[in-house]
mmCIF file of C-alpha atoms and ligand atoms in Angstrom:
data_model
loop_
_atom_site.group_PDB
_atom_site.id
_atom_site.type_symbol
_atom_site.label_atom_id
_atom_site.label_comp_id
_atom_site.label_asym_id
_atom_site.label_seq_id
_atom_site.Cartn_x
_atom_site.Cartn_y
_atom_site.Cartn_z
ATOM 1 C CA UNK A 1 -0.012 0.014 0.072
ATOM 2 C CA UNK A 2 1.214 3.515 -0.844
ATOM 3 C CA UNK A 3 2.187 5.604 2.088
ATOM 4 C CA UNK A 4 0.805 8.943 2.059
ATOM 5 C CA UNK A 5 2.260 10.436 5.128
ATOM 6 C CA UNK A 6 4.188 13.634 4.446
ATOM 7 C CA UNK A 7 7.895 13.286 4.166
ATOM 8 C CA UNK A 8 9.350 14.948 7.330
ATOM 9 C CA UNK A 9 12.389 15.918 5.400
ATOM 10 C CA UNK A 10 10.268 18.275 3.341
ATOM 11 C CA UNK A 11 9.822 20.474 6.492
ATOM 12 C CA UNK A 12 12.168 23.287 7.506
ATOM 13 C CA UNK A 13 13.714 23.621 10.961
ATOM 14 C CA UNK A 14 11.054 26.149 11.878
ATOM 15 C CA UNK A 15 8.243 24.035 10.682
ATOM 16 C CA UNK A 16 9.499 21.070 12.661
ATOM 17 C CA UNK A 17 9.665 23.300 15.876
ATOM 18 C CA UNK A 18 6.152 24.554 15.128
ATOM 19 C CA UNK A 19 4.744 20.901 14.723
ATOM 20 C CA UNK A 20 5.970 20.164 18.305
ATOM 21 C CA UNK A 21 4.698 23.500 19.500
ATOM 22 C CA UNK A 22 1.263 22.820 18.020
ATOM 23 C CA UNK A 23 1.479 19.356 19.966
ATOM 24 C CA UNK A 24 2.182 21.263 23.214
ATOM 25 C CA UNK A 25 5.741 20.092 23.235
ATOM 26 C CA UNK A 26 8.857 22.040 23.485
ATOM 27 C CA UNK A 27 10.068 23.403 20.035
ATOM 28 C CA UNK A 28 13.565 22.393 21.013
ATOM 29 C CA UNK A 29 12.362 18.904 20.028
ATOM 30 C CA UNK A 30 12.059 20.046 16.599
ATOM 31 C CA UNK A 31 15.837 21.376 16.579
ATOM 32 C CA UNK A 32 16.812 17.918 17.726
ATOM 33 C CA UNK A 33 14.904 15.971 14.972
ATOM 34 C CA UNK A 34 16.280 18.390 12.367
ATOM 35 C CA UNK A 35 19.735 17.380 13.553
ATOM 36 C CA UNK A 36 18.949 13.709 13.266
ATOM 37 C CA UNK A 37 17.681 14.140 9.851
ATOM 38 C CA UNK A 38 20.394 16.412 8.255
ATOM 39 C CA UNK A 39 23.371 15.982 10.449
ATOM 40 C CA UNK A 40 23.168 12.313 11.262
ATOM 41 C CA UNK A 41 21.299 11.154 8.382
ATOM 42 C CA UNK A 42 19.060 8.651 10.265
ATOM 43 C CA UNK A 43 16.560 6.515 8.326
ATOM 44 C CA UNK A 44 14.123 5.384 11.214
ATOM 45 C CA UNK A 45 12.332 7.472 13.980
ATOM 46 C CA UNK A 46 13.469 4.874 16.452
ATOM 47 C CA UNK A 47 17.230 6.088 15.924
ATOM 48 C CA UNK A 48 16.286 9.302 17.414
ATOM 49 C CA UNK A 49 17.369 8.318 20.723
ATOM 50 C CA UNK A 50 16.966 11.597 22.614
ATOM 51 C CA UNK A 51 13.252 11.583 21.872
ATOM 52 C CA UNK A 52 10.745 9.799 24.166
ATOM 53 C CA UNK A 53 8.865 6.799 22.830
ATOM 54 C CA UNK A 54 5.631 8.860 22.650
ATOM 55 C CA UNK A 55 7.380 11.571 20.668
ATOM 56 C CA UNK A 56 8.739 9.131 18.295
ATOM 57 C CA UNK A 57 5.290 7.567 18.016
ATOM 58 C CA UNK A 58 3.800 11.033 17.294
ATOM 59 C CA UNK A 59 6.296 11.508 14.544
ATOM 60 C CA UNK A 60 5.572 8.019 12.994
ATOM 61 C CA UNK A 61 1.839 8.767 13.007
ATOM 62 C CA UNK A 62 2.286 11.901 11.114
ATOM 63 C CA UNK A 63 5.299 11.360 8.940
ATOM 64 C CA UNK A 64 7.452 9.151 6.785
ATOM 65 C CA UNK A 65 11.165 9.493 6.131
ATOM 66 C CA UNK A 66 12.085 9.162 2.648
ATOM 67 C CA UNK A 67 15.679 8.496 1.398
ATOM 68 C CA UNK A 68 17.351 7.628 -1.928
ATOM 69 C CA UNK A 69 19.193 4.312 -1.850
ATOM 70 C CA UNK A 70 22.224 2.937 -3.807
ATOM 71 C CA UNK A 71 21.041 0.456 -6.449
ATOM 72 C CA UNK A 72 24.360 -0.537 -7.907
ATOM 73 C CA UNK A 73 28.066 0.129 -7.474
ATOM 74 C CA UNK A 74 30.850 -0.271 -10.162
ATOM 75 C CA UNK A 75 34.507 -0.138 -9.321
ATOM 76 C CA UNK A 76 37.047 1.123 -11.766
ATOM 77 C CA UNK A 77 40.667 -0.046 -11.958
ATOM 78 C CA UNK A 78 41.668 3.410 -10.922
ATOM 79 C CA UNK A 79 39.627 3.226 -7.692
ATOM 80 C CA UNK A 80 36.823 5.563 -8.834
ATOM 81 C CA UNK A 81 33.532 4.137 -7.911
ATOM 82 C CA UNK A 82 30.141 4.964 -9.745
ATOM 83 C CA UNK A 83 26.891 4.515 -7.998
ATOM 84 C CA UNK A 84 23.334 4.122 -9.470
ATOM 85 C CA UNK A 85 21.045 5.980 -6.923
ATOM 86 C CA UNK A 86 17.503 5.027 -6.896
ATOM 87 C CA UNK A 87 15.191 7.946 -6.120
ATOM 88 C CA UNK A 88 11.699 7.819 -4.317
ATOM 89 C CA UNK A 89 9.793 7.171 -7.614
ATOM 90 C CA UNK A 90 12.223 4.543 -8.933
ATOM 91 C CA UNK A 91 14.018 6.824 -11.216
ATOM 92 C CA UNK A 92 17.704 6.847 -10.975
ATOM 93 C CA UNK A 93 20.774 9.117 -11.263
ATOM 94 C CA UNK A 94 24.415 8.321 -11.031
ATOM 95 C CA UNK A 95 27.018 9.717 -8.488
ATOM 96 C CA UNK A 96 30.655 9.272 -8.716
ATOM 97 C CA UNK A 97 33.377 8.902 -6.045
ATOM 98 C CA UNK A 98 36.807 9.928 -7.283
ATOM 99 C CA UNK A 99 39.703 9.460 -4.909
ATOM 100 C CA UNK A 100 43.335 10.821 -5.270
ATOM 101 C CA UNK A 101 46.131 10.922 -2.596
ATOM 102 C CA UNK A 102 44.964 14.482 -1.725
ATOM 103 C CA UNK A 103 41.381 14.732 -2.025
ATOM 104 C CA UNK A 104 38.193 12.662 -2.447
ATOM 105 C CA UNK A 105 35.599 14.211 -4.822
ATOM 106 C CA UNK A 106 31.969 13.429 -4.975
ATOM 107 C CA UNK A 107 30.616 14.158 -8.550
ATOM 108 C CA UNK A 108 26.923 14.955 -7.894
ATOM 109 C CA UNK A 109 23.772 14.856 -10.243
ATOM 110 C CA UNK A 110 21.206 17.606 -10.207
ATOM 111 C CA UNK A 111 18.462 16.385 -12.639
ATOM 112 C CA UNK A 112 17.151 13.027 -13.978
ATOM 113 C CA UNK A 113 18.386 13.273 -17.542
ATOM 114 C CA UNK A 114 19.243 16.588 -19.095
ATOM 115 C CA UNK A 115 17.207 19.052 -21.347
ATOM 116 C CA UNK A 116 20.332 20.322 -23.069
ATOM 117 C CA UNK A 117 21.494 18.504 -26.165
ATOM 118 C CA UNK A 118 25.309 18.717 -26.094
ATOM 119 C CA UNK A 119 26.435 16.547 -28.931
ATOM 120 C CA UNK A 120 29.395 14.945 -26.896
ATOM 121 C CA UNK A 121 27.592 14.218 -23.641
ATOM 122 C CA UNK A 122 26.082 10.831 -22.967
ATOM 123 C CA UNK A 123 23.465 12.329 -20.678
ATOM 124 C CA UNK A 124 21.951 14.084 -23.593
ATOM 125 C CA UNK A 125 20.613 10.832 -24.826
ATOM 126 C CA UNK A 126 18.261 10.700 -21.872
ATOM 127 C CA UNK A 127 15.393 13.109 -21.639
ATOM 128 C CA UNK A 128 15.064 15.415 -18.930
ATOM 129 C CA UNK A 129 12.587 13.530 -16.642
ATOM 130 C CA UNK A 130 12.657 15.824 -13.688
ATOM 131 C CA UNK A 131 14.556 18.003 -11.297
ATOM 132 C CA UNK A 132 16.070 16.382 -8.173
ATOM 133 C CA UNK A 133 14.731 17.547 -4.877
ATOM 134 C CA UNK A 134 16.723 19.278 -2.237
ATOM 135 C CA UNK A 135 17.026 16.118 -0.244
ATOM 136 C CA UNK A 136 17.891 13.921 -3.203
ATOM 137 C CA UNK A 137 20.800 16.265 -4.004
ATOM 138 C CA UNK A 138 21.830 16.288 -0.143
ATOM 139 C CA UNK A 139 21.338 12.365 0.158
ATOM 140 C CA UNK A 140 23.809 11.766 -2.793
ATOM 141 C CA UNK A 141 26.438 13.687 -0.975
ATOM 142 C CA UNK A 142 25.642 11.988 2.342
ATOM 143 C CA UNK A 143 25.824 8.623 0.775
ATOM 144 C CA UNK A 144 29.200 9.486 -1.061
ATOM 145 C CA UNK A 145 30.609 10.546 2.393
ATOM 146 C CA UNK A 146 29.437 7.322 3.910
ATOM 147 C CA UNK A 147 30.867 5.330 1.181
ATOM 148 C CA UNK A 148 34.189 7.242 1.122
ATOM 149 C CA UNK A 149 34.571 6.518 4.798
ATOM 150 C CA UNK A 150 33.919 2.982 4.029
ATOM 151 C CA UNK A 151 36.110 2.364 1.055
ATOM 152 C CA UNK A 152 38.906 5.034 1.667
ATOM 153 C CA UNK A 153 38.819 5.622 5.475
ATOM 154 C CA UNK A 154 38.441 9.343 4.801
ATOM 155 C CA UNK A 155 35.538 11.660 4.379
ATOM 156 C CA UNK A 156 34.862 13.391 0.983
ATOM 157 C CA UNK A 157 36.908 16.582 0.585
ATOM 158 C CA UNK A 158 35.248 18.055 -2.460
ATOM 159 C CA UNK A 159 31.975 18.269 -4.414
ATOM 160 C CA UNK A 160 31.401 18.899 -7.931
ATOM 161 C CA UNK A 161 28.053 19.248 -9.635
ATOM 162 C CA UNK A 162 29.208 17.540 -12.781
ATOM 163 C CA UNK A 163 26.981 14.611 -12.716
ATOM 164 C CA UNK A 164 23.780 14.262 -14.833
ATOM 165 C CA UNK A 165 21.814 17.401 -15.497
ATOM 166 C CA UNK A 166 22.317 21.093 -15.680
ATOM 167 C CA UNK A 167 22.518 22.546 -12.157
ATOM 168 C CA UNK A 168 21.428 26.000 -13.140
ATOM 169 C CA UNK A 169 18.155 24.734 -14.665
ATOM 170 C CA UNK A 170 17.443 23.566 -11.086
ATOM 171 C CA UNK A 171 19.327 26.139 -9.179
ATOM 172 C CA UNK A 172 16.805 26.620 -6.439
ATOM 173 C CA UNK A 173 17.053 23.148 -5.185
ATOM 174 C CA UNK A 174 20.724 23.005 -5.889
ATOM 175 C CA UNK A 175 21.394 26.294 -3.821
ATOM 176 C CA UNK A 176 19.247 25.062 -0.960
ATOM 177 C CA UNK A 177 21.037 21.619 -0.936
ATOM 178 C CA UNK A 178 24.217 23.429 -0.815
ATOM 179 C CA UNK A 179 23.125 25.499 2.118
ATOM 180 C CA UNK A 180 22.212 22.319 3.946
ATOM 181 C CA UNK A 181 25.481 20.738 3.082
ATOM 182 C CA UNK A 182 27.511 23.600 4.333
ATOM 183 C CA UNK A 183 25.331 24.485 7.365
ATOM 184 C CA UNK A 184 26.287 23.683 10.944
ATOM 185 C CA UNK A 185 23.154 21.396 11.020
ATOM 186 C CA UNK A 186 24.243 19.520 8.019
ATOM 187 C CA UNK A 187 27.579 18.181 6.961
ATOM 188 C CA UNK A 188 29.516 21.483 7.575
ATOM 189 C CA UNK A 189 31.118 21.181 4.149
ATOM 190 C CA UNK A 190 33.264 24.354 3.190
ATOM 191 C CA UNK A 191 31.478 25.888 0.261
ATOM 192 C CA UNK A 192 35.024 26.782 -1.167
ATOM 193 C CA UNK A 193 35.358 22.944 -1.827
ATOM 194 C CA UNK A 194 32.059 22.694 -3.716
ATOM 195 C CA UNK A 195 32.254 23.607 -7.692
ATOM 196 C CA UNK A 196 29.004 23.985 -9.617
ATOM 197 C CA UNK A 197 29.669 23.290 -13.329
ATOM 198 C CA UNK A 198 27.180 24.914 -15.847
ATOM 199 C CA UNK A 199 26.822 25.111 -19.554
ATOM 200 C CA UNK A 200 26.456 28.751 -18.960
ATOM 201 C CA UNK A 201 23.023 30.368 -18.660
ATOM 202 C CA UNK A 202 23.885 34.030 -18.218
ATOM 203 C CA UNK A 203 20.562 35.091 -16.309
ATOM 204 C CA UNK A 204 21.019 32.544 -13.709
ATOM 205 C CA UNK A 205 24.714 33.201 -13.270
ATOM 206 C CA UNK A 206 23.792 36.829 -12.505
ATOM 207 C CA UNK A 207 21.127 35.654 -10.062
ATOM 208 C CA UNK A 208 23.264 33.269 -8.014
ATOM 209 C CA UNK A 209 26.091 35.960 -8.073
ATOM 210 C CA UNK A 210 23.505 38.148 -6.363
ATOM 211 C CA UNK A 211 22.900 35.715 -3.603
ATOM 212 C CA UNK A 212 26.565 36.061 -2.892
ATOM 213 C CA UNK A 213 27.216 32.356 -2.889
ATOM 214 C CA UNK A 214 30.646 31.125 -1.765
ATOM 215 C CA UNK A 215 30.963 28.053 -3.972
ATOM 216 C CA UNK A 216 33.080 27.818 -7.122
ATOM 217 C CA UNK A 217 31.775 28.383 -10.676
ATOM 218 C CA UNK A 218 32.997 26.408 -13.692
ATOM 219 C CA UNK A 219 31.599 27.045 -17.212
ATOM 220 C CA UNK A 220 31.644 24.467 -19.983
ATOM 221 C CA UNK A 221 32.777 26.802 -22.681
ATOM 222 C CA UNK A 222 34.336 24.315 -25.136
ATOM 223 C CA UNK A 223 34.451 27.078 -27.913
ATOM 224 C CA UNK A 224 34.774 30.756 -27.618
ATOM 225 C CA UNK A 225 33.319 31.243 -31.242
ATOM 226 C CA UNK A 226 29.591 31.480 -31.207
ATOM 227 C CA UNK A 227 28.882 29.428 -34.415
ATOM 228 C CA UNK A 228 31.214 26.614 -33.482
ATOM 229 C CA UNK A 229 29.716 26.618 -29.795
ATOM 230 C CA UNK A 230 26.209 26.387 -31.178
ATOM 231 C CA UNK A 231 27.156 23.332 -33.288
ATOM 232 C CA UNK A 232 28.201 21.308 -30.275
ATOM 233 C CA UNK A 233 25.870 22.931 -27.672
ATOM 234 C CA UNK A 234 22.842 23.754 -29.830
ATOM 235 C CA UNK A 235 20.917 25.486 -26.788
ATOM 236 C CA UNK A 236 23.830 28.067 -26.760
ATOM 237 C CA UNK A 237 21.825 29.876 -29.718
ATOM 238 C CA UNK A 238 19.724 31.261 -26.947
ATOM 239 C CA UNK A 239 22.715 32.327 -24.749
ATOM 240 C CA UNK A 240 25.167 34.457 -26.737
ATOM 241 C CA UNK A 241 28.932 34.466 -25.710
ATOM 242 C CA UNK A 242 28.904 38.127 -25.012
ATOM 243 C CA UNK A 243 26.004 37.829 -22.632
ATOM 244 C CA UNK A 244 27.953 34.816 -21.030
ATOM 245 C CA UNK A 245 31.061 36.896 -20.667
ATOM 246 C CA UNK A 246 29.044 39.780 -19.103
ATOM 247 C CA UNK A 247 27.385 37.527 -16.702
ATOM 248 C CA UNK A 248 30.844 35.894 -15.713
ATOM 249 C CA UNK A 249 32.298 39.480 -15.084
ATOM 250 C CA UNK A 250 29.253 40.164 -12.936
ATOM 251 C CA UNK A 251 29.852 36.986 -11.075
ATOM 252 C CA UNK A 252 33.528 37.832 -10.612
ATOM 253 C CA UNK A 253 32.601 41.489 -9.309
ATOM 254 C CA UNK A 254 30.110 39.986 -6.870
ATOM 255 C CA UNK A 255 31.894 37.016 -5.676
ATOM 256 C CA UNK A 256 35.596 37.767 -6.420
ATOM 257 C CA UNK A 257 35.966 34.038 -7.141
ATOM 258 C CA UNK A 258 37.820 33.171 -10.471
ATOM 259 C CA UNK A 259 35.770 31.220 -12.869
ATOM 260 C CA UNK A 260 37.043 27.768 -14.315
ATOM 261 C CA UNK A 261 36.663 27.480 -18.057
ATOM 262 C CA UNK A 262 35.999 23.812 -19.041
ATOM 263 C CA UNK A 263 37.277 22.991 -22.507
ATOM 264 C CA UNK A 264 37.495 19.942 -24.632
ATOM 265 C CA UNK A 265 39.431 20.074 -27.871
ATOM 266 C CA UNK A 266 37.968 17.953 -30.701
ATOM 267 C CA UNK A 267 39.065 17.074 -34.112
ATOM 268 C CA UNK A 268 37.519 19.263 -36.771
ATOM 269 C CA UNK A 269 35.587 21.418 -34.179
ATOM 270 C CA UNK A 270 37.927 23.727 -32.227
ATOM 271 C CA UNK A 271 41.343 22.525 -33.293
ATOM 272 C CA UNK A 272 42.364 25.640 -35.455
ATOM 273 C CA UNK A 273 44.562 28.567 -34.462
ATOM 274 C CA UNK A 274 41.511 30.788 -34.755
ATOM 275 C CA UNK A 275 39.778 28.588 -31.880
ATOM 276 C CA UNK A 276 42.915 28.942 -29.756
ATOM 277 C CA UNK A 277 43.014 32.609 -30.285
ATOM 278 C CA UNK A 278 39.329 32.982 -29.263
ATOM 279 C CA UNK A 279 39.638 31.088 -26.306
ATOM 280 C CA UNK A 280 42.834 33.328 -25.243
ATOM 281 C CA UNK A 281 40.978 36.422 -26.028
ATOM 282 C CA UNK A 282 37.850 35.287 -24.033
ATOM 283 C CA UNK A 283 39.984 34.291 -20.996
ATOM 284 C CA UNK A 284 41.777 37.703 -20.982
ATOM 285 C CA UNK A 285 38.578 39.554 -20.374
ATOM 286 C CA UNK A 286 37.777 37.586 -17.209
ATOM 287 C CA UNK A 287 39.670 36.407 -14.216
ATOM 288 C CA UNK A 288 39.737 32.738 -15.127
ATOM 289 C CA UNK A 289 41.652 29.619 -15.403
ATOM 290 C CA UNK A 290 41.303 26.858 -18.021
ATOM 291 C CA UNK A 291 40.617 23.229 -17.284
ATOM 292 C CA UNK A 292 41.267 21.372 -20.503
ATOM 293 C CA UNK A 293 39.088 18.092 -20.253
ATOM 294 C CA UNK A 294 40.223 14.928 -21.728
ATOM 295 C CA UNK A 295 37.326 13.701 -24.059
ATOM 296 C CA UNK A 296 35.636 10.584 -22.766
ATOM 297 C CA UNK A 297 34.297 8.769 -25.710
ATOM 298 C CA UNK A 298 30.576 7.937 -25.770
ATOM 299 C CA UNK A 299 29.217 4.786 -27.691
ATOM 300 C CA UNK A 300 27.976 5.838 -31.260
ATOM 301 C CA UNK A 301 29.053 9.348 -30.967
ATOM 302 C CA UNK A 302 31.054 10.519 -34.180
ATOM 303 C CA UNK A 303 33.236 12.850 -32.464
ATOM 304 C CA UNK A 304 36.810 12.287 -31.224
ATOM 305 C CA UNK A 305 39.542 14.322 -29.323
ATOM 306 C CA UNK A 306 42.178 16.291 -31.088
ATOM 307 C CA UNK A 307 45.705 15.281 -31.112
ATOM 308 C CA UNK A 308 48.126 15.889 -28.349
ATOM 309 C CA UNK A 309 49.961 18.492 -30.534
ATOM 310 C CA UNK A 310 46.989 20.591 -30.868
ATOM 311 C CA UNK A 311 46.193 20.492 -27.061
ATOM 312 C CA UNK A 312 49.772 21.383 -26.513
ATOM 313 C CA UNK A 313 49.247 24.410 -28.673
ATOM 314 C CA UNK A 314 46.412 25.347 -26.489
ATOM 315 C CA UNK A 315 48.438 24.945 -23.295
ATOM 316 C CA UNK A 316 51.345 27.006 -24.880
ATOM 317 C CA UNK A 317 49.040 29.977 -25.964
ATOM 318 C CA UNK A 318 47.091 30.024 -22.842
ATOM 319 C CA UNK A 319 50.340 29.933 -20.692
ATOM 320 C CA UNK A 320 52.000 32.612 -22.935
ATOM 321 C CA UNK A 321 49.160 34.796 -22.028
ATOM 322 C CA UNK A 322 49.510 34.157 -18.393
ATOM 323 C CA UNK A 323 46.414 32.033 -18.259
ATOM 324 C CA UNK A 324 46.449 29.201 -15.846
ATOM 325 C CA UNK A 325 45.721 25.852 -17.660
ATOM 326 C CA UNK A 326 45.543 22.435 -16.455
ATOM 327 C CA UNK A 327 44.967 19.071 -18.595
ATOM 328 C CA UNK A 328 43.882 16.396 -16.534
ATOM 329 C CA UNK A 329 43.514 12.690 -17.066
ATOM 330 C CA UNK A 330 39.907 11.468 -17.093
ATOM 331 C CA UNK A 331 39.100 8.880 -14.200
ATOM 332 C CA UNK A 332 36.870 6.057 -14.281
ATOM 333 C CA UNK A 333 36.584 5.646 -18.005
ATOM 334 C CA UNK A 334 36.467 1.880 -17.728
ATOM 335 C CA UNK A 335 33.234 1.868 -16.154
ATOM 336 C CA UNK A 336 31.651 4.895 -17.905
ATOM 337 C CA UNK A 337 31.949 7.103 -14.834
ATOM 338 C CA UNK A 338 34.168 9.967 -16.398
ATOM 339 C CA UNK A 339 32.574 13.324 -17.384
ATOM 340 C CA UNK A 340 29.831 13.048 -19.786
ATOM 341 C CA UNK A 341 29.502 9.326 -19.756
ATOM 342 C CA UNK A 342 26.773 9.131 -17.082
ATOM 343 C CA UNK A 343 23.722 7.819 -18.733
ATOM 344 C CA UNK A 344 22.148 5.064 -16.428
ATOM 345 C CA UNK A 345 23.254 2.269 -18.660
ATOM 346 C CA UNK A 346 22.454 -0.348 -16.235
ATOM 347 C CA UNK A 347 19.048 0.942 -15.537
ATOM 348 C CA UNK A 348 17.959 1.533 -18.977
ATOM 349 C CA UNK A 349 19.026 -1.931 -19.871
HETATM 350 N N1 SAH B 1 25.537 20.500 -17.340
HETATM 351 C C1 SAH B 1 26.750 20.895 -16.618
HETATM 352 C C2 SAH B 1 27.250 19.843 -15.722
HETATM 353 C C3 SAH B 1 27.195 18.511 -16.197
HETATM 354 S S1 SAH B 1 28.472 18.021 -17.453
HETATM 355 C C4 SAH B 1 27.739 21.446 -17.527
HETATM 356 O O1 SAH B 1 27.596 21.593 -18.720
HETATM 357 O O2 SAH B 1 28.864 21.936 -17.089
HETATM 358 C C5 SAH B 1 29.977 18.247 -16.587
HETATM 359 C C6 SAH B 1 31.108 18.342 -17.393
HETATM 360 O O3 SAH B 1 31.502 17.390 -18.144
HETATM 361 C C7 SAH B 1 30.928 19.523 -18.391
HETATM 362 O O4 SAH B 1 32.172 20.519 -18.490
HETATM 363 C C8 SAH B 1 30.789 18.882 -19.699
HETATM 364 O O5 SAH B 1 31.013 19.810 -20.837
HETATM 365 C C9 SAH B 1 31.822 17.611 -19.517
HETATM 366 N N2 SAH B 1 31.512 16.635 -20.376
HETATM 367 C C10 SAH B 1 30.304 16.173 -21.156
HETATM 368 N N3 SAH B 1 30.464 15.225 -21.827
HETATM 369 C C11 SAH B 1 31.808 14.808 -21.822
HETATM 370 C C12 SAH B 1 32.422 13.791 -22.368
HETATM 371 N N4 SAH B 1 32.074 12.841 -23.168
HETATM 372 N N5 SAH B 1 33.829 13.808 -22.047
HETATM 373 C C13 SAH B 1 34.452 14.642 -21.215
HETATM 374 N N6 SAH B 1 33.714 15.707 -20.620
HETATM 375 C C14 SAH B 1 32.377 15.717 -20.971
#
């Protein structure tokens, strides 16, 4: 039978306090319950050991506790672990745990599927089904943290919103989840260790800049030439590069946080000298650093990474103009866990 009780995790701290007040109980109980839910991540009212039996019964009578759960795990040879996460409605997203000697990064999804149609990204094959709720985003991080402790004996150190979906198309829930993750009642993560990666939606970049958020911003640029960008990221015809640049300048003025430009170099798409020059000019206009991403091939996609010589030419030109650039090896390729390879293969099969 379906459980129609309200999910207690949809209540704010104040609402929880008010619930107890309206039952003639000290509102402080609400604060305690909030901590159990968001700091300790318990799954059952009986685990709330500082609540009396009658208070626990009262909660059970009125609410349910909903959680996401791990559906499947895949281990890569490089120690990356990919998780399929089942949601309340049995849809699924993927989260990835990426360990290095210095840090453990959790790569988190923000939507089920994606409405953008980037021609190089596996997630584009899936239709956007829905946005993730605040708790579904929070829970992925919570689970990744537990898994990190279990597998690597260390908590996660960094969070990147580079999983499935476009976080700025679900910015309300993403921002609220980040608030919870960074708050003292939550995981107490430092916002400086959280990076939100976006395909670049100027209006929303301005909006989050106004909220003076403290996390880092990464933008998937992939081309600094409008026509070329539209070919690989067709939605970019609605968001022109000069508007994007303006919004990034605005972001920097408000947050003083340097933007990371994510960029993949593909054969026949952005492998010319003019492409390199355009990127250098773009980066000169905004405090930024460039993260050249290795292209992770997706089955049946007819697009491939440019030669190392061309990538080196990019690195040389950027370095010559004093623009910081990194080119990192991808992790988890053997289990389709690398950037742009998340497509719920297991679930859809
Ligand atoms: N929608 C957001 C976040 C998800 S994609 C965004 O566009 O930024 C996270 C990163 O993976 C982006 O930089 C994206 O361009 C990159 N990416 C997508 N497909 C990829 C692939 N096949 N190989 C390498 N990186 C890819």
